[in-house]
Short mmCIF file of C-alpha atoms and ligand atoms in Angstrom, two decimals:
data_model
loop_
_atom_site.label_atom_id
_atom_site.label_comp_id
_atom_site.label_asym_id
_atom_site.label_seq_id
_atom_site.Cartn_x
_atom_site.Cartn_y
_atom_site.Cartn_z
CA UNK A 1 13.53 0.28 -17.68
CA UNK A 2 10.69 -1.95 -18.25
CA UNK A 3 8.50 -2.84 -15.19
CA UNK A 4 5.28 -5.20 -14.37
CA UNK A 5 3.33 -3.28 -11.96
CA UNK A 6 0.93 -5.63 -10.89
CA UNK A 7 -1.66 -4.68 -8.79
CA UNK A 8 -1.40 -0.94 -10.74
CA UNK A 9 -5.17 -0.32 -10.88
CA UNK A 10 -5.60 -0.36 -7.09
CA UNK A 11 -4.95 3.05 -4.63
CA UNK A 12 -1.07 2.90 -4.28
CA UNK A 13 0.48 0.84 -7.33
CA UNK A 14 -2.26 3.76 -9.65
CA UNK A 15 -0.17 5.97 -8.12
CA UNK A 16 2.90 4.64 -8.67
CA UNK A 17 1.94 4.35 -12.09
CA UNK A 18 1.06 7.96 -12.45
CA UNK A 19 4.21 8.92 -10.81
CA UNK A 20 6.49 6.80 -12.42
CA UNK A 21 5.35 7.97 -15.70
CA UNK A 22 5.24 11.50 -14.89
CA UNK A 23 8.77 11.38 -13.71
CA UNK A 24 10.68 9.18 -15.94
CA UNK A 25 10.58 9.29 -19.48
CA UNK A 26 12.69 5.83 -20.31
CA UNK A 27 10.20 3.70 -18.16
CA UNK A 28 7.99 1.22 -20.34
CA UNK A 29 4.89 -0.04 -17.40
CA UNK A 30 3.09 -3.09 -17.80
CA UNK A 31 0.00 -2.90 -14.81
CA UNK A 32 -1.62 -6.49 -14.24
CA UNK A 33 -4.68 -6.22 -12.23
CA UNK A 34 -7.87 -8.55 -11.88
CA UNK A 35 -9.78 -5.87 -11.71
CA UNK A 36 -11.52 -7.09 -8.65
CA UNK A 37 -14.01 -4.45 -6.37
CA UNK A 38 -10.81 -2.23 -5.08
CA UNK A 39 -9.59 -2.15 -8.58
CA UNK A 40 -10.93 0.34 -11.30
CA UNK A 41 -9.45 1.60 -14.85
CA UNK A 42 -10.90 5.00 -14.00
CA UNK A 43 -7.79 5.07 -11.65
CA UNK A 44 -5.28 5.14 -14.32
CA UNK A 45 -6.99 7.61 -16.16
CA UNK A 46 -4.49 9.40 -18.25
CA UNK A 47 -1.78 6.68 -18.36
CA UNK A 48 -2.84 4.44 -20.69
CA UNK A 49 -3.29 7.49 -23.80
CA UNK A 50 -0.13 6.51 -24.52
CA UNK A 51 2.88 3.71 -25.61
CA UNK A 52 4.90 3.38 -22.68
CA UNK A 53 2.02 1.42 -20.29
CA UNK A 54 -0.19 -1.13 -21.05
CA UNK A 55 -2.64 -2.23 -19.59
CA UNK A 56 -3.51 -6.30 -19.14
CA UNK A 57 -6.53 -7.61 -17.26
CA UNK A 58 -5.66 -10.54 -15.53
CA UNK A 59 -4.86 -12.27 -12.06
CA UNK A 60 -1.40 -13.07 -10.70
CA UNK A 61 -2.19 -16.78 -10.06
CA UNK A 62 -2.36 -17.21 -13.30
CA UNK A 63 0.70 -19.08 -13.90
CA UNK A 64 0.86 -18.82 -18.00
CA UNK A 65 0.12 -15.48 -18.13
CA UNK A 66 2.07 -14.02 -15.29
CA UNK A 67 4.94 -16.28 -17.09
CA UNK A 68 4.37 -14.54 -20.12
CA UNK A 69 4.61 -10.91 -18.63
CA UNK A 70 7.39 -11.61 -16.42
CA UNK A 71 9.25 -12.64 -19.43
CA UNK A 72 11.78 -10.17 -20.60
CA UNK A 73 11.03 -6.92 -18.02
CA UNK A 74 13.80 -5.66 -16.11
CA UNK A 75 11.71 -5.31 -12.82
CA UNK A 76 8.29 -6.90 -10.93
CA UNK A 77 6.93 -4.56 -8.20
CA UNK A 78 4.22 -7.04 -6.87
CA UNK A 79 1.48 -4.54 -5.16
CA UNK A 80 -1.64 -7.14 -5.92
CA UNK A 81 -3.24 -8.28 -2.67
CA UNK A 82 -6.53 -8.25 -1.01
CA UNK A 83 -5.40 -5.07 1.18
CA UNK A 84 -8.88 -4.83 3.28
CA UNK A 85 -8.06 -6.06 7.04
CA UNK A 86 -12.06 -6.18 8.06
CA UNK A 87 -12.60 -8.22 4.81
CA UNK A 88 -9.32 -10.60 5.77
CA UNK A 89 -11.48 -11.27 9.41
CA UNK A 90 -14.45 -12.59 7.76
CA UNK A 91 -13.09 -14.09 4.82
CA UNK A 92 -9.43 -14.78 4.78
CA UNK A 93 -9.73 -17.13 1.94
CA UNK A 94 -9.16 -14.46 -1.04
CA UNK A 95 -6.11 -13.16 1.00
CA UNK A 96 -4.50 -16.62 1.34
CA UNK A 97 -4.77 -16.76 -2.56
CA UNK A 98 -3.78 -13.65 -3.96
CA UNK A 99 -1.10 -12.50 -1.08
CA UNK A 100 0.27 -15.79 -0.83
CA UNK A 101 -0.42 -17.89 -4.30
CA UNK A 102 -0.56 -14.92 -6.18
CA UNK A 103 3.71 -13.70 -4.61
CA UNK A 104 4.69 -17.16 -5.57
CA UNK A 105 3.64 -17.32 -8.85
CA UNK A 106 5.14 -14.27 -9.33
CA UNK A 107 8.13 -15.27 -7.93
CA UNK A 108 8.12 -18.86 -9.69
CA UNK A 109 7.75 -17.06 -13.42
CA UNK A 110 10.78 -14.55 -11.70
CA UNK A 111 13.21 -17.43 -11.29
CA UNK A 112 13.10 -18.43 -15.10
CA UNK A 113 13.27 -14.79 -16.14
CA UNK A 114 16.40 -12.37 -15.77
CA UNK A 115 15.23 -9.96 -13.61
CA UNK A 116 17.14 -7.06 -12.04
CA UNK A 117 14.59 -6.30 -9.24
CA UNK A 118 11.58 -8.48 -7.53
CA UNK A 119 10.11 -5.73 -5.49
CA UNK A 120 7.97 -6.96 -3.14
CA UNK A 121 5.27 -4.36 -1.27
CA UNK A 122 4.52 -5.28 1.69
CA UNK A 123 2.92 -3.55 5.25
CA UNK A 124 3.81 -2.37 8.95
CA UNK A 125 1.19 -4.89 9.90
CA UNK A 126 3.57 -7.72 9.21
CA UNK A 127 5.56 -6.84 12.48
CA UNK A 128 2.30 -6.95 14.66
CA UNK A 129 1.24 -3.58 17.29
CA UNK A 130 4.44 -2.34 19.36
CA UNK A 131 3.20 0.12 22.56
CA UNK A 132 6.72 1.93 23.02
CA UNK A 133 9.50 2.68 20.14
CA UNK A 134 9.23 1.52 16.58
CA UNK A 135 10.31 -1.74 14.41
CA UNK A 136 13.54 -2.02 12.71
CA UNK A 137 13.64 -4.14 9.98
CA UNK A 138 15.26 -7.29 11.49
CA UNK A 139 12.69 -7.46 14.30
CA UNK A 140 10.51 -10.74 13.98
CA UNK A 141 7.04 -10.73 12.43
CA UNK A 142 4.59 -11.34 14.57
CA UNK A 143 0.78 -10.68 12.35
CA UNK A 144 -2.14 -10.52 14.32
CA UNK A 145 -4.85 -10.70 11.65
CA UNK A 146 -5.06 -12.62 8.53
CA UNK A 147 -4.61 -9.87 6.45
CA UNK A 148 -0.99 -9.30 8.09
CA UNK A 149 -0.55 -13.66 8.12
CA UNK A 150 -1.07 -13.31 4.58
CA UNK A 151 1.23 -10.48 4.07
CA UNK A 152 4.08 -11.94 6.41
CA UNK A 153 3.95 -15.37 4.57
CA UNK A 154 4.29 -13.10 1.49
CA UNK A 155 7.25 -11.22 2.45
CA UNK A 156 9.15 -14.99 3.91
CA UNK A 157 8.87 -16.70 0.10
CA UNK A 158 10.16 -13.57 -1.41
CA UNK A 159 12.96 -14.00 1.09
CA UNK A 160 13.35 -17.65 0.83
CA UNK A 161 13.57 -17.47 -2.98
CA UNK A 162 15.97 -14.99 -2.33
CA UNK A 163 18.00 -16.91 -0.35
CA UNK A 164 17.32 -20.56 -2.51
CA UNK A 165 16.72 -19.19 -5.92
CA UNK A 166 19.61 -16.28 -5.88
CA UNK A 167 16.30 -13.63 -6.98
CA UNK A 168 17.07 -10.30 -6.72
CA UNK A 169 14.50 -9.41 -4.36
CA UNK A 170 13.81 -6.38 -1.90
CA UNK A 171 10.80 -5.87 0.37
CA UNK A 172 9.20 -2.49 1.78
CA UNK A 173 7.55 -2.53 4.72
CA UNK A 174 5.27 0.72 4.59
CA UNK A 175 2.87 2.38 7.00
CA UNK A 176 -0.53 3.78 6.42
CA UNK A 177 -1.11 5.43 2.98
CA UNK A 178 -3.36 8.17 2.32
CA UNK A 179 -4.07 10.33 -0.79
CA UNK A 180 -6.05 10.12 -4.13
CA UNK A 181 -7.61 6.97 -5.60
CA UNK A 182 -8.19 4.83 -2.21
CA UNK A 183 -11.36 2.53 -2.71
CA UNK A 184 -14.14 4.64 0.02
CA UNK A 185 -14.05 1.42 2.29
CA UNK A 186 -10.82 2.48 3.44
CA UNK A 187 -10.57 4.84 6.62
CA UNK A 188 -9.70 8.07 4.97
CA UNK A 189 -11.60 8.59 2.55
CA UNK A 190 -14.92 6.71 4.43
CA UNK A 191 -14.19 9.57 7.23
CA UNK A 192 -13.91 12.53 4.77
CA UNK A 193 -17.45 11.13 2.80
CA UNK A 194 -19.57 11.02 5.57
CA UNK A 195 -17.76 14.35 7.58
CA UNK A 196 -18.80 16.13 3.63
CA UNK A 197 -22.73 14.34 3.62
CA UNK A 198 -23.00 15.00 7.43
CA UNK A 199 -23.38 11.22 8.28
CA UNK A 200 -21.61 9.97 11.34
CA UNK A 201 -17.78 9.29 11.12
CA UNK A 202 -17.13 5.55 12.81
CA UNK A 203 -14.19 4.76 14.91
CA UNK A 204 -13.49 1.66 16.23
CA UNK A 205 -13.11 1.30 20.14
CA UNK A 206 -12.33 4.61 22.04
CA UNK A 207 -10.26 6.16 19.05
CA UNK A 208 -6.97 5.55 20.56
CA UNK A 209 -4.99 2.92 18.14
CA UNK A 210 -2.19 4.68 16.81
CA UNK A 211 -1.53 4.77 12.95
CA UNK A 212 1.71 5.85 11.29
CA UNK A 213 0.42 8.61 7.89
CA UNK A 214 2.40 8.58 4.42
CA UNK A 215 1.26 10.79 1.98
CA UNK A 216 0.82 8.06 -1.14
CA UNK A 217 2.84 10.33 -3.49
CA UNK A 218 5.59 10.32 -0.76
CA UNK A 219 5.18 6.26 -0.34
CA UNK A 220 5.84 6.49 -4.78
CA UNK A 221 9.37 8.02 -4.41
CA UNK A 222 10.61 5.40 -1.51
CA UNK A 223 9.12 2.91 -3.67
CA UNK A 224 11.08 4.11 -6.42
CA UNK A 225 14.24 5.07 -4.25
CA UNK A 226 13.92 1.38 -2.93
CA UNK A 227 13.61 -0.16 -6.42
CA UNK A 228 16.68 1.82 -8.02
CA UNK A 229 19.13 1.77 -5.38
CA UNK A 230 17.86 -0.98 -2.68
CA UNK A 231 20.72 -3.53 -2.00
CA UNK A 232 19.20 -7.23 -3.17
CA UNK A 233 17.82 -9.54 -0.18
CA UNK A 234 17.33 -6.09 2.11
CA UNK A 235 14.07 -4.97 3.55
CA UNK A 236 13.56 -1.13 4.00
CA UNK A 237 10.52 0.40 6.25
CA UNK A 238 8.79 3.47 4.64
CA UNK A 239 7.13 5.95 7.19
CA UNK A 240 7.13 9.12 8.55
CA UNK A 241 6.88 9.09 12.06
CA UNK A 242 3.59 10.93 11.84
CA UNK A 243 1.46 9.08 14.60
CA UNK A 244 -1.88 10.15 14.93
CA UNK A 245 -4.67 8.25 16.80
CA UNK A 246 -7.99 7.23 14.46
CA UNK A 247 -9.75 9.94 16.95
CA UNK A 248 -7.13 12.69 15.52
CA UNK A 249 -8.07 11.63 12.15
CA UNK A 250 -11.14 12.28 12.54
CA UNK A 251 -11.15 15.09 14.17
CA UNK A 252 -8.50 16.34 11.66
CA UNK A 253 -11.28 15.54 8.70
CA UNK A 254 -14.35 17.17 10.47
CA UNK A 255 -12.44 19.96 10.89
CA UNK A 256 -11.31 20.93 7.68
CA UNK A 257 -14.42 20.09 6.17
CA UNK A 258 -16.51 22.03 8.68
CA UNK A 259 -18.23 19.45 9.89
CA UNK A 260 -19.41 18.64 13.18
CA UNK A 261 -17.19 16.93 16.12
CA UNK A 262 -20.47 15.19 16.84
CA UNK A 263 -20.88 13.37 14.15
CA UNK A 264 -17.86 11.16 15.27
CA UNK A 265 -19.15 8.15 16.86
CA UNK A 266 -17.41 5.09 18.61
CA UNK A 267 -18.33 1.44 17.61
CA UNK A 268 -17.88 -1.83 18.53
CA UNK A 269 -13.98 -2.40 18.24
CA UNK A 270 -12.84 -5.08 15.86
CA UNK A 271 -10.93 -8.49 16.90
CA UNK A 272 -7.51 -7.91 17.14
CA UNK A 273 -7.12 -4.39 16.45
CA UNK A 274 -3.29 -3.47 16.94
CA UNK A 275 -3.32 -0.74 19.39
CA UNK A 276 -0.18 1.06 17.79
CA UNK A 277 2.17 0.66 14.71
CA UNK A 278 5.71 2.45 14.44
CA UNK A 279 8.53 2.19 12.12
CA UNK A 280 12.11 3.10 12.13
CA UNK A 281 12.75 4.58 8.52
CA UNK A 282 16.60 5.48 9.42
CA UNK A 283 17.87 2.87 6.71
CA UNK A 284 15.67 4.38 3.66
CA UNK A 285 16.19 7.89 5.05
CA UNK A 286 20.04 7.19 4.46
CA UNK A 287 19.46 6.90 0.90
CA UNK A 288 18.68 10.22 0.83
CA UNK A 289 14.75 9.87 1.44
CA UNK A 290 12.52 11.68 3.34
CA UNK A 291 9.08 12.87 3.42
CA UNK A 292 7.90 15.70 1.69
CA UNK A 293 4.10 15.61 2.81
CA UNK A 294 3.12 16.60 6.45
CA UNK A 295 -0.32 15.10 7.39
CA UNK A 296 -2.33 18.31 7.46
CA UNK A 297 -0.75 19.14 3.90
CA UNK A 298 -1.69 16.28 2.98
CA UNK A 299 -5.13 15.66 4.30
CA UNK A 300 -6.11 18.73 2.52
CA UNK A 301 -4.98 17.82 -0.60
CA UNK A 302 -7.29 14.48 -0.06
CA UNK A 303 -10.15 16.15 1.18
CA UNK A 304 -9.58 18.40 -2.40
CA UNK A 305 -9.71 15.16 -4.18
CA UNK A 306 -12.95 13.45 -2.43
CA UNK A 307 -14.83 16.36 -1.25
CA UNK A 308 -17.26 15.80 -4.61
CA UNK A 309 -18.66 13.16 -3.49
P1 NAD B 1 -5.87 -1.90 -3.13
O1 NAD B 1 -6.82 -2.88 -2.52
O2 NAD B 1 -6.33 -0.50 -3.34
O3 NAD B 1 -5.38 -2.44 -4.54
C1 NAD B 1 -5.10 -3.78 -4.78
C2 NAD B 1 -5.14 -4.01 -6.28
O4 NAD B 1 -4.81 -5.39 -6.52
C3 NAD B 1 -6.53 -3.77 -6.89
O5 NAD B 1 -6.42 -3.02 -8.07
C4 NAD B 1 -7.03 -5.17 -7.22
O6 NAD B 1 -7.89 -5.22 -8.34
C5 NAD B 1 -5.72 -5.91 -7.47
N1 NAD B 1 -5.83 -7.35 -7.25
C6 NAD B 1 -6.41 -7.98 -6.20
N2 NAD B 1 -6.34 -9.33 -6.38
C7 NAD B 1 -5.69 -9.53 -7.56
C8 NAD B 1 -5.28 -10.69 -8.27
N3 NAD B 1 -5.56 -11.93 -7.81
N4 NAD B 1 -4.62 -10.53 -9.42
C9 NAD B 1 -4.35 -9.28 -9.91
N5 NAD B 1 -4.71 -8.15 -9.28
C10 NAD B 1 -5.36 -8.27 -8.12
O7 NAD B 1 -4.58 -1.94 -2.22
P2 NAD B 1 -3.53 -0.79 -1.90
O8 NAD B 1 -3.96 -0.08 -0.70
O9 NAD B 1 -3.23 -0.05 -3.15
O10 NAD B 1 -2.27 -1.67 -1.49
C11 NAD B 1 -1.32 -2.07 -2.50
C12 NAD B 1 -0.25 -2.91 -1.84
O11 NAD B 1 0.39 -2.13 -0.83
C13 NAD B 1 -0.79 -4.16 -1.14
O12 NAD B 1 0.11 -5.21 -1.38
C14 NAD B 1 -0.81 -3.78 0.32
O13 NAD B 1 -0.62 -4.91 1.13
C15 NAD B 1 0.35 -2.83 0.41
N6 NAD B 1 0.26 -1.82 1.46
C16 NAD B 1 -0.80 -0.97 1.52
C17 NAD B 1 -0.83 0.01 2.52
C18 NAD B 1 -1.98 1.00 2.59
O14 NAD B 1 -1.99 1.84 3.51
N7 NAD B 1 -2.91 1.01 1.67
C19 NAD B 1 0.20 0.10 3.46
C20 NAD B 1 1.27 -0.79 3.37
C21 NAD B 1 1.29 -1.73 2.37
#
């Protein structure tokens, strides 16, 4: 199976570069990233040693190229975006480019090519905060910050080109990731670098928005599940039904680290913060699915990876 991971040199599609080479020896990976400040080479350290990836710096809305690459895989899994939802609030302009342009040049160079998969990665956020229950997958989007605009407008071209265009498309819909190789804005591992130098941990508001926790490995196999045996035009959530507020997070981090509870300090909250995200995973989970990470297993295993730092 060959595949263009775009996006591969960012914190989940690394991963899923690792892991699909790790667990498959027939797959041939193609990763096209820009490169840009969440992206690094250092993250596919290991990969690139040998003939079955390559590795092609370059931006998805660049229409030749992205034709070019497209051209004769089997499979696209589209993870390039601007994934930072602070960033999206002061600048959405990068977001509206490479989330939007960037999925429909992909999916333009996908209609002329003979694709067996389009699989497109795309966010909780899209469905907007729920208070009580979770999201199915037919429930409307409703974004609340650009970032999950951006995303949502994503996710309706892959389905209108599905629809228009006959592509085989699917879309996952996936909740908070955490693990190796996330860029130190992100929550994680910002919390577990300042609980290790003794600086003070920052939560927005009074800690209590909700967050849904996937172990990145874990979020690799429903990728994969989703891209081998996902029916075409379907969406399928990924999550785990481990809620824990950003306080609990925290908390979770000083603690293991032996930090200080003190050093946790509330901030000004940020416009439009989603109080609470939930999914309902039952349709992935009946394709035989399910995590294998628990949080605290896995926020170990992170706090392993950063603690150097
Ligand atoms: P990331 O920011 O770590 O990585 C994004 C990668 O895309 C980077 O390597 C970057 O260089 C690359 N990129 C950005 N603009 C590009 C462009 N124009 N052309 C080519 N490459 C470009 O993001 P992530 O956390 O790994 O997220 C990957 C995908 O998963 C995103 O689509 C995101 O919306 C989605 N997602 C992430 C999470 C999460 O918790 N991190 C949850 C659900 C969905």
């Amino acid at each position: 199976m060959e595949i263009l991971v775009t996006g591969g040199a960012g914190f989940i599609g690394s991963n899923f570069v690792h892991y699909m080479l790790k667990t498959y020896d027939d797959v041939q990976l193609t990763t096209l990233d820009a490169l840009t400040y969440a992206g690094s080479r250092d993250n596919l350290e290991g990969t690139l040693d040998t003939a079955r990836h390559r590795f092609v710096e370059g931006d998805v809305c660049n229409r030749e190229l992205v034709a070019d690459l497209v051209d004769g895989v089997d499979a696209v899994v589209n993870f390039a975006a601007e994934s930072h939802v602070d960033r999206s609030i002061n600048d959405s302009k990068p977001f509206v480019k490479t989330n939007v342009e960037g999925t429909q040049v992909l999916l333009d160079a996908a209609v002329g090519a003979d694709l067996d998969r389009f699989l497109q990665v795309s966010t909780d956020e899209v469905y907007g905060e729920i208070l009580d229950g979770s999201f199915g997958e037919t429930d409307p989007l409703n974004p609340r910050n650009p970032y999950a605009a951006t995303k949502a407008g994503a996710d309706l071209l892959v389905q209108s080109y599905q629809e228009t265009h006959d592509l085989p498309t699917v879309i996952t819909r996936t909740c908070n990731n955490f693990g190796p190789r996330q860029h130190q804005e992100k929550l994680i591992p910002k919390l577990i670098r300042n609980a290790v130098r003794g600086d003070r941990l920052p939560i927005y508001g009074d800690g209590s928005n909700v967050r849904e926790w996937i172990y990145v490995e874990d979020n690799c196999r429903a990728l994969d599940t989703v891209l081998r045996s996902g029916e075409i035009g379907e969406v399928y959530n990924i999550g785990t039904g481990e809620e824990m507020t950003n306080l609990n997070v925290a908390k979770t981090i000083v603690d293991v680290v032996d930090a200080s509870r003190d050093q946790i300090t509330l901030v000004e909250d940020r416009p439009g913060h989603d109080q609470r995200y939930a999914l309902d995973t039952s349709k992935l989970e009946s394709m035989g699915w399910e995590p294998t990470w628990s949080f605290e297993e896995g926020i170990r295993e992170t706090i392993e990876y950063y603690r150097p730092v």
